[in-house]
């Protein structure tokens, strides 16, 4: 006959009530956890954050480089942000590959924009250099043409000035179509009532012949010549009562001729040479000059 075990030595059967179990021990296999569900696992304080600064900087700098490069006058400012965008973008892509950054697309966009900014900036530089070179060539061409024109103008003026200096007996045609000839002065004897002639001076007579070669009548507005002696001093006009002097005045019809005669008094020492200055319109036309030695 078996003896039953004492009550205190009996082992519990079935599911333990947990009164004698270590509360910190893990539950036995297959046992369901008792109590509320555990809280979610939280990353400990100080965990590394994504390093996205390089990608953001690359994108901003790349965009800035493209904007600056788009303006011709500011292209020279675009290279610095564009280069920095390439550098920062490369670093951002490298960090994304290592898993320490999460904005690889932003870094790649910064690299592309930086390259585009450099490309546009380089194209703008080439365009500016070509434009400046053409402008310089154009300016040089204009300077050469201006110099050539000025030189030609000086030569033309010199030729015109030379053409307006003639010897007695030669003919000069003015722009209004009047052809003027000043003959060689001849001696003139004033009468006793002459004015402008001093005793001992030498009086000469100057003849001016005007022919209208144009198709319209032309008015002679200043038909009085100016005579200088050999010393360059103006000779004095002689007026007497002989009626031999004739002043050019009025209109000269086409194909017609008008002749004027004037007397001048020259000092004896300066009577060896004379110059006659004449213009049919002193206000509009340059004077022509006739000169030469005087006979005895």
mmCIF file of C-alpha atoms in Angstrom:
data_model
loop_
_atom_site.group_PDB
_atom_site.id
_atom_site.type_symbol
_atom_site.label_atom_id
_atom_site.label_comp_id
_atom_site.label_asym_id
_atom_site.label_seq_id
_atom_site.Cartn_x
_atom_site.Cartn_y
_atom_site.Cartn_z
ATOM 1 C CA UNK A 1 0.000 0.000 0.000
ATOM 2 C CA UNK A 2 1.514 3.265 -1.060
ATOM 3 C CA UNK A 3 1.812 6.262 1.116
ATOM 4 C CA UNK A 4 0.699 9.568 -0.399
ATOM 5 C CA UNK A 5 3.114 12.379 -0.475
ATOM 6 C CA UNK A 6 2.653 15.135 1.986
ATOM 7 C CA UNK A 7 0.784 18.146 0.766
ATOM 8 C CA UNK A 8 3.762 20.422 0.836
ATOM 9 C CA UNK A 9 5.782 18.189 -1.433
ATOM 10 C CA UNK A 10 3.239 18.057 -4.267
ATOM 11 C CA UNK A 11 4.235 19.676 -7.559
ATOM 12 C CA UNK A 12 1.690 21.777 -9.253
ATOM 13 C CA UNK A 13 0.326 20.480 -12.465
ATOM 14 C CA UNK A 14 -0.733 22.417 -15.505
ATOM 15 C CA UNK A 15 -0.004 26.108 -15.872
ATOM 16 C CA UNK A 16 2.101 27.560 -13.090
ATOM 17 C CA UNK A 17 0.602 30.399 -11.154
ATOM 18 C CA UNK A 18 3.906 32.123 -10.961
ATOM 19 C CA UNK A 19 3.943 32.347 -7.173
ATOM 20 C CA UNK A 20 7.210 30.585 -6.813
ATOM 21 C CA UNK A 21 8.793 31.580 -10.127
ATOM 22 C CA UNK A 22 11.537 34.164 -10.566
ATOM 23 C CA UNK A 23 9.823 37.221 -11.935
ATOM 24 C CA UNK A 24 12.947 38.297 -13.908
ATOM 25 C CA UNK A 25 13.408 34.908 -15.559
ATOM 26 C CA UNK A 26 12.260 34.520 -19.164
ATOM 27 C CA UNK A 27 8.985 32.683 -19.674
ATOM 28 C CA UNK A 28 9.222 28.997 -20.411
ATOM 29 C CA UNK A 29 9.062 27.933 -24.015
ATOM 30 C CA UNK A 30 5.629 27.987 -25.462
ATOM 31 C CA UNK A 31 4.249 30.100 -22.709
ATOM 32 C CA UNK A 32 2.361 33.219 -23.654
ATOM 33 C CA UNK A 33 3.616 36.467 -22.171
ATOM 34 C CA UNK A 34 1.681 37.685 -19.266
ATOM 35 C CA UNK A 35 0.897 41.385 -18.880
ATOM 36 C CA UNK A 36 0.792 44.336 -21.342
ATOM 37 C CA UNK A 37 2.760 44.408 -24.629
ATOM 38 C CA UNK A 38 6.240 45.972 -24.438
ATOM 39 C CA UNK A 39 6.862 49.583 -25.675
ATOM 40 C CA UNK A 40 8.455 50.017 -29.161
ATOM 41 C CA UNK A 41 12.210 50.141 -29.262
ATOM 42 C CA UNK A 42 13.489 53.701 -29.453
ATOM 43 C CA UNK A 43 16.903 54.548 -30.897
ATOM 44 C CA UNK A 44 19.174 55.708 -28.167
ATOM 45 C CA UNK A 45 19.978 59.421 -27.827
ATOM 46 C CA UNK A 46 22.915 60.671 -30.023
ATOM 47 C CA UNK A 47 22.261 58.440 -33.050
ATOM 48 C CA UNK A 48 23.855 59.891 -36.300
ATOM 49 C CA UNK A 49 21.561 62.074 -38.473
ATOM 50 C CA UNK A 50 21.677 62.089 -42.326
ATOM 51 C CA UNK A 51 24.414 64.362 -43.623
ATOM 52 C CA UNK A 52 22.457 66.099 -46.403
ATOM 53 C CA UNK A 53 24.159 69.520 -46.239
ATOM 54 C CA UNK A 54 26.519 68.856 -49.154
ATOM 55 C CA UNK A 55 23.707 67.865 -51.504
ATOM 56 C CA UNK A 56 21.611 70.886 -50.567
ATOM 57 C CA UNK A 57 24.574 73.220 -50.992
ATOM 58 C CA UNK A 58 25.403 71.639 -54.348
ATOM 59 C CA UNK A 59 21.849 72.177 -55.596
ATOM 60 C CA UNK A 60 21.716 75.808 -54.448
ATOM 61 C CA UNK A 61 25.169 76.631 -55.840
ATOM 62 C CA UNK A 62 24.453 74.854 -59.115
ATOM 63 C CA UNK A 63 21.225 76.791 -59.593
ATOM 64 C CA UNK A 64 23.038 80.048 -58.762
ATOM 65 C CA UNK A 65 25.785 79.258 -61.269
ATOM 66 C CA UNK A 66 23.266 78.614 -64.053
ATOM 67 C CA UNK A 67 21.390 81.842 -63.322
ATOM 68 C CA UNK A 68 24.573 83.915 -63.307
ATOM 69 C CA UNK A 69 25.897 82.232 -66.429
ATOM 70 C CA UNK A 70 22.667 83.046 -68.256
ATOM 71 C CA UNK A 71 23.488 86.761 -68.039
ATOM 72 C CA UNK A 72 26.249 87.765 -70.444
ATOM 73 C CA UNK A 73 27.453 90.530 -68.161
ATOM 74 C CA UNK A 74 27.621 88.216 -65.112
ATOM 75 C CA UNK A 75 29.049 85.042 -66.632
ATOM 76 C CA UNK A 76 32.419 85.689 -65.038
ATOM 77 C CA UNK A 77 30.743 85.353 -61.615
ATOM 78 C CA UNK A 78 29.216 81.951 -62.458
ATOM 79 C CA UNK A 79 32.350 79.812 -62.418
ATOM 80 C CA UNK A 80 32.844 79.921 -58.629
ATOM 81 C CA UNK A 81 29.375 78.651 -57.558
ATOM 82 C CA UNK A 82 29.411 76.173 -60.453
ATOM 83 C CA UNK A 83 32.764 74.687 -59.383
ATOM 84 C CA UNK A 84 31.648 74.563 -55.773
ATOM 85 C CA UNK A 85 28.446 72.815 -56.869
ATOM 86 C CA UNK A 86 30.520 70.137 -58.581
ATOM 87 C CA UNK A 87 32.703 69.668 -55.511
ATOM 88 C CA UNK A 88 29.879 69.639 -52.977
ATOM 89 C CA UNK A 89 27.727 67.479 -55.234
ATOM 90 C CA UNK A 90 30.497 64.925 -55.605
ATOM 91 C CA UNK A 91 30.936 64.815 -51.852
ATOM 92 C CA UNK A 92 27.151 64.479 -51.390
ATOM 93 C CA UNK A 93 26.963 61.563 -53.855
ATOM 94 C CA UNK A 94 29.873 59.868 -52.077
ATOM 95 C CA UNK A 95 28.146 60.285 -48.726
ATOM 96 C CA UNK A 96 24.926 58.863 -50.175
ATOM 97 C CA UNK A 97 26.800 55.792 -51.388
ATOM 98 C CA UNK A 98 28.228 55.309 -47.910
ATOM 99 C CA UNK A 99 24.760 55.574 -46.438
ATOM 100 C CA UNK A 100 25.430 58.688 -44.392
ATOM 101 C CA UNK A 101 23.257 60.919 -46.630
ATOM 102 C CA UNK A 102 19.795 60.435 -48.065
ATOM 103 C CA UNK A 103 19.627 63.093 -50.772
ATOM 104 C CA UNK A 104 21.640 61.543 -53.570
ATOM 105 C CA UNK A 105 19.230 62.947 -56.189
ATOM 106 C CA UNK A 106 19.694 66.459 -54.857
ATOM 107 C CA UNK A 107 23.489 66.094 -54.904
ATOM 108 C CA UNK A 108 23.355 64.701 -58.455
ATOM 109 C CA UNK A 109 21.164 67.611 -59.557
ATOM 110 C CA UNK A 110 23.698 70.006 -58.037
ATOM 111 C CA UNK A 111 26.491 68.343 -60.038
ATOM 112 C CA UNK A 112 24.495 68.570 -63.258
ATOM 113 C CA UNK A 113 23.584 72.216 -62.662
ATOM 114 C CA UNK A 114 27.181 73.041 -61.789
ATOM 115 C CA UNK A 115 28.399 71.439 -65.014
ATOM 116 C CA UNK A 116 25.716 73.263 -66.978
ATOM 117 C CA UNK A 117 26.697 76.552 -65.339
ATOM 118 C CA UNK A 118 30.351 76.009 -66.279
ATOM 119 C CA UNK A 119 29.356 75.107 -69.832
ATOM 120 C CA UNK A 120 27.199 78.208 -70.260
ATOM 121 C CA UNK A 121 29.838 80.387 -68.597
ATOM 122 C CA UNK A 122 32.513 79.053 -70.944
ATOM 123 C CA UNK A 123 30.291 79.620 -73.964
ATOM 124 C CA UNK A 124 29.562 83.154 -72.769
ATOM 125 C CA UNK A 125 33.282 83.767 -72.320
ATOM 126 C CA UNK A 126 34.025 82.599 -75.847
ATOM 127 C CA UNK A 127 31.154 84.683 -77.212
ATOM 128 C CA UNK A 128 32.361 87.754 -75.318
ATOM 129 C CA UNK A 129 35.952 87.290 -76.494
ATOM 130 C CA UNK A 130 34.818 86.958 -80.107
ATOM 131 C CA UNK A 131 32.504 89.954 -79.745
ATOM 132 C CA UNK A 132 35.211 92.105 -78.158
ATOM 133 C CA UNK A 133 37.715 91.016 -80.809
ATOM 134 C CA UNK A 134 35.296 92.008 -83.561
ATOM 135 C CA UNK A 135 34.594 95.295 -81.829
ATOM 136 C CA UNK A 136 38.330 95.998 -81.577
ATOM 137 C CA UNK A 137 38.842 95.125 -85.244
ATOM 138 C CA UNK A 138 35.909 97.342 -86.188
ATOM 139 C CA UNK A 139 37.282 100.206 -84.084
ATOM 140 C CA UNK A 140 40.719 99.787 -85.650
ATOM 141 C CA UNK A 141 39.162 99.764 -89.102
ATOM 142 C CA UNK A 142 37.215 102.925 -88.312
ATOM 143 C CA UNK A 143 40.355 104.590 -86.968
ATOM 144 C CA UNK A 144 42.275 103.648 -90.100
ATOM 145 C CA UNK A 145 39.440 104.874 -92.299
ATOM 146 C CA UNK A 146 39.189 108.075 -90.278
ATOM 147 C CA UNK A 147 42.942 108.632 -90.603
ATOM 148 C CA UNK A 148 42.816 107.877 -94.326
ATOM 149 C CA UNK A 149 39.824 110.191 -94.721
ATOM 150 C CA UNK A 150 41.532 112.934 -92.740
ATOM 151 C CA UNK A 151 44.692 112.503 -94.771
ATOM 152 C CA UNK A 152 42.708 112.567 -98.008
ATOM 153 C CA UNK A 153 40.834 115.614 -96.764
ATOM 154 C CA UNK A 154 44.097 117.373 -95.929
ATOM 155 C CA UNK A 155 45.474 116.502 -99.327
ATOM 156 C CA UNK A 156 42.286 117.737 -100.982
ATOM 157 C CA UNK A 157 42.411 120.951 -98.980
ATOM 158 C CA UNK A 158 46.076 121.384 -99.828
ATOM 159 C CA UNK A 159 45.328 120.764 -103.496
ATOM 160 C CA UNK A 160 42.395 123.172 -103.381
ATOM 161 C CA UNK A 161 44.514 125.762 -101.604
ATOM 162 C CA UNK A 162 47.273 125.332 -104.171
ATOM 163 C CA UNK A 163 44.750 125.604 -106.990
ATOM 164 C CA UNK A 164 43.533 128.926 -105.601
ATOM 165 C CA UNK A 165 47.029 130.441 -105.897
ATOM 166 C CA UNK A 166 47.712 131.446 -109.456
ATOM 167 C CA UNK A 167 49.977 133.633 -111.512
ATOM 168 C CA UNK A 168 48.761 136.739 -113.268
ATOM 169 C CA UNK A 169 46.915 135.838 -116.430
ATOM 170 C CA UNK A 170 45.720 132.414 -115.191
ATOM 171 C CA UNK A 171 42.056 131.482 -114.724
ATOM 172 C CA UNK A 172 40.240 130.087 -111.711
ATOM 173 C CA UNK A 173 36.672 128.749 -111.803
ATOM 174 C CA UNK A 174 34.630 129.223 -108.654
ATOM 175 C CA UNK A 175 31.959 126.773 -107.485
ATOM 176 C CA UNK A 176 29.176 129.098 -108.660
ATOM 177 C CA UNK A 177 30.386 128.711 -112.268
ATOM 178 C CA UNK A 178 32.163 132.060 -112.579
ATOM 179 C CA UNK A 179 35.526 131.817 -114.315
ATOM 180 C CA UNK A 180 37.795 134.648 -113.164
ATOM 181 C CA UNK A 181 41.025 135.856 -114.716
ATOM 182 C CA UNK A 182 43.241 138.586 -113.242
ATOM 183 C CA UNK A 183 45.580 140.041 -115.774
ATOM 184 C CA UNK A 184 49.057 141.298 -115.061
ATOM 185 C CA UNK A 185 48.833 144.810 -113.581
ATOM 186 C CA UNK A 186 49.883 147.647 -115.839
ATOM 187 C CA UNK A 187 51.050 151.163 -114.889
ATOM 188 C CA UNK A 188 48.341 153.661 -114.174
ATOM 189 C CA UNK A 189 48.637 157.439 -114.225
ATOM 190 C CA UNK A 190 46.142 159.099 -111.887
ATOM 191 C CA UNK A 191 44.791 162.523 -112.787
ATOM 192 C CA UNK A 192 45.389 165.575 -110.669
ATOM 193 C CA UNK A 193 42.223 164.986 -108.678
ATOM 194 C CA UNK A 194 43.084 161.414 -107.700
ATOM 195 C CA UNK A 195 42.434 160.258 -104.168
ATOM 196 C CA UNK A 196 44.532 157.509 -102.512
ATOM 197 C CA UNK A 197 47.747 158.067 -104.419
ATOM 198 C CA UNK A 198 50.753 159.754 -102.779
ATOM 199 C CA UNK A 199 53.495 161.448 -104.725
ATOM 200 C CA UNK A 200 56.389 159.065 -105.369
ATOM 201 C CA UNK A 201 54.229 155.924 -105.200
ATOM 202 C CA UNK A 202 53.680 153.651 -108.148
ATOM 203 C CA UNK A 203 50.114 153.343 -109.366
ATOM 204 C CA UNK A 204 49.002 150.149 -111.136
ATOM 205 C CA UNK A 205 45.807 149.113 -112.864
ATOM 206 C CA UNK A 206 44.321 145.668 -112.141
ATOM 207 C CA UNK A 207 41.890 144.117 -114.626
ATOM 208 C CA UNK A 208 39.484 141.361 -113.495
ATOM 209 C CA UNK A 209 37.579 139.416 -116.146
ATOM 210 C CA UNK A 210 34.577 137.297 -115.124
ATOM 211 C CA UNK A 211 32.852 134.778 -117.408
ATOM 212 C CA UNK A 212 29.686 132.929 -116.392
ATOM 213 C CA UNK A 213 30.160 129.297 -117.484
ATOM 214 C CA UNK A 214 26.991 128.078 -115.797
ATOM 215 C CA UNK A 215 23.389 127.879 -116.927
ATOM 216 C CA UNK A 216 21.993 130.437 -114.472
ATOM 217 C CA UNK A 217 22.746 134.055 -113.912
ATOM 218 C CA UNK A 218 25.099 134.715 -111.027
ATOM 219 C CA UNK A 219 25.342 137.878 -109.003
ATOM 220 C CA UNK A 220 28.705 139.387 -108.114
ATOM 221 C CA UNK A 221 28.264 140.607 -104.558
ATOM 222 C CA UNK A 222 31.781 141.790 -103.727
ATOM 223 C CA UNK A 223 33.502 142.775 -106.880
ATOM 224 C CA UNK A 224 36.336 144.758 -105.260
ATOM 225 C CA UNK A 225 39.742 143.027 -105.234
ATOM 226 C CA UNK A 226 42.314 143.398 -102.477
ATOM 227 C CA UNK A 227 45.878 144.179 -103.584
ATOM 228 C CA UNK A 228 49.000 143.624 -101.470
ATOM 229 C CA UNK A 229 52.485 144.847 -102.227
ATOM 230 C CA UNK A 230 55.753 142.911 -102.038
ATOM 231 C CA UNK A 231 55.911 143.447 -98.269
ATOM 232 C CA UNK A 232 52.400 142.014 -97.781
ATOM 233 C CA UNK A 233 50.858 145.385 -96.920
ATOM 234 C CA UNK A 234 47.521 146.251 -98.476
ATOM 235 C CA UNK A 235 47.752 148.763 -101.287
ATOM 236 C CA UNK A 236 45.474 151.791 -101.283
ATOM 237 C CA UNK A 237 42.670 152.014 -103.783
ATOM 238 C CA UNK A 238 43.034 154.991 -106.146
ATOM 239 C CA UNK A 239 39.952 156.905 -107.186
ATOM 240 C CA UNK A 240 40.114 159.704 -109.744
ATOM 241 C CA UNK A 241 37.795 161.443 -112.163
ATOM 242 C CA UNK A 242 39.050 159.812 -115.338
ATOM 243 C CA UNK A 243 36.303 157.238 -115.411
ATOM 244 C CA UNK A 244 38.767 154.457 -116.243
ATOM 245 C CA UNK A 245 37.897 152.432 -113.120
ATOM 246 C CA UNK A 246 34.967 150.055 -113.349
ATOM 247 C CA UNK A 247 33.583 148.120 -110.392
ATOM 248 C CA UNK A 248 32.146 144.633 -110.921
ATOM 249 C CA UNK A 249 28.554 144.647 -109.730
ATOM 250 C CA UNK A 250 25.250 143.026 -110.601
ATOM 251 C CA UNK A 251 24.356 139.801 -112.391
ATOM 252 C CA UNK A 252 26.419 137.984 -115.006
ATOM 253 C CA UNK A 253 24.179 136.131 -117.430
ATOM 254 C CA UNK A 254 25.068 132.627 -118.657
ATOM 255 C CA UNK A 255 27.800 132.790 -121.280
ATOM 256 C CA UNK A 256 28.323 136.517 -120.747
ATOM 257 C CA UNK A 257 31.492 138.323 -119.667
ATOM 258 C CA UNK A 258 31.985 141.210 -117.242
ATOM 259 C CA UNK A 259 35.230 143.164 -116.826
ATOM 260 C CA UNK A 260 36.304 145.289 -113.893
ATOM 261 C CA UNK A 261 39.236 147.730 -113.734
ATOM 262 C CA UNK A 262 40.808 149.087 -110.544
ATOM 263 C CA UNK A 263 43.774 151.306 -109.705
ATOM 264 C CA UNK A 264 46.000 150.875 -106.654
ATOM 265 C CA UNK A 265 48.950 152.819 -105.293
ATOM 266 C CA UNK A 266 52.109 150.925 -104.190
ATOM 267 C CA UNK A 267 55.087 152.305 -102.263
ATOM 268 C CA UNK A 268 58.183 152.655 -104.457
ATOM 269 C CA UNK A 269 60.247 150.112 -102.449
ATOM 270 C CA UNK A 270 57.462 147.512 -102.489
ATOM 271 C CA UNK A 271 56.355 147.984 -106.065
ATOM 272 C CA UNK A 272 58.361 145.125 -107.557
ATOM 273 C CA UNK A 273 55.703 142.485 -106.813
ATOM 274 C CA UNK A 274 51.989 142.415 -106.085
ATOM 275 C CA UNK A 275 49.254 139.957 -105.113
ATOM 276 C CA UNK A 276 45.587 140.342 -105.984
ATOM 277 C CA UNK A 277 42.947 138.628 -103.845
ATOM 278 C CA UNK A 278 39.455 138.308 -105.290
ATOM 279 C CA UNK A 279 36.163 136.447 -104.786
ATOM 280 C CA UNK A 280 32.840 137.150 -106.522
ATOM 281 C CA UNK A 281 31.080 136.374 -103.202
ATOM 282 C CA UNK A 282 33.293 136.888 -100.154
ATOM 283 C CA UNK A 283 30.588 135.626 -97.786
ATOM 284 C CA UNK A 284 30.133 132.253 -99.504
ATOM 285 C CA UNK A 285 33.246 131.561 -101.602
ATOM 286 C CA UNK A 286 36.917 131.383 -100.668
ATOM 287 C CA UNK A 287 39.198 133.926 -102.246
ATOM 288 C CA UNK A 288 41.574 133.123 -105.053
ATOM 289 C CA UNK A 289 45.013 134.732 -105.302
ATOM 290 C CA UNK A 290 46.950 135.992 -108.293
ATOM 291 C CA UNK A 291 50.521 137.162 -107.880
ATOM 292 C CA UNK A 292 53.670 137.963 -109.849
ATOM 293 C CA UNK A 293 56.338 140.492 -110.513
ATOM 294 C CA UNK A 294 55.526 143.876 -111.936
ATOM 295 C CA UNK A 295 57.180 145.338 -114.997
ATOM 296 C CA UNK A 296 58.876 148.712 -115.046
#
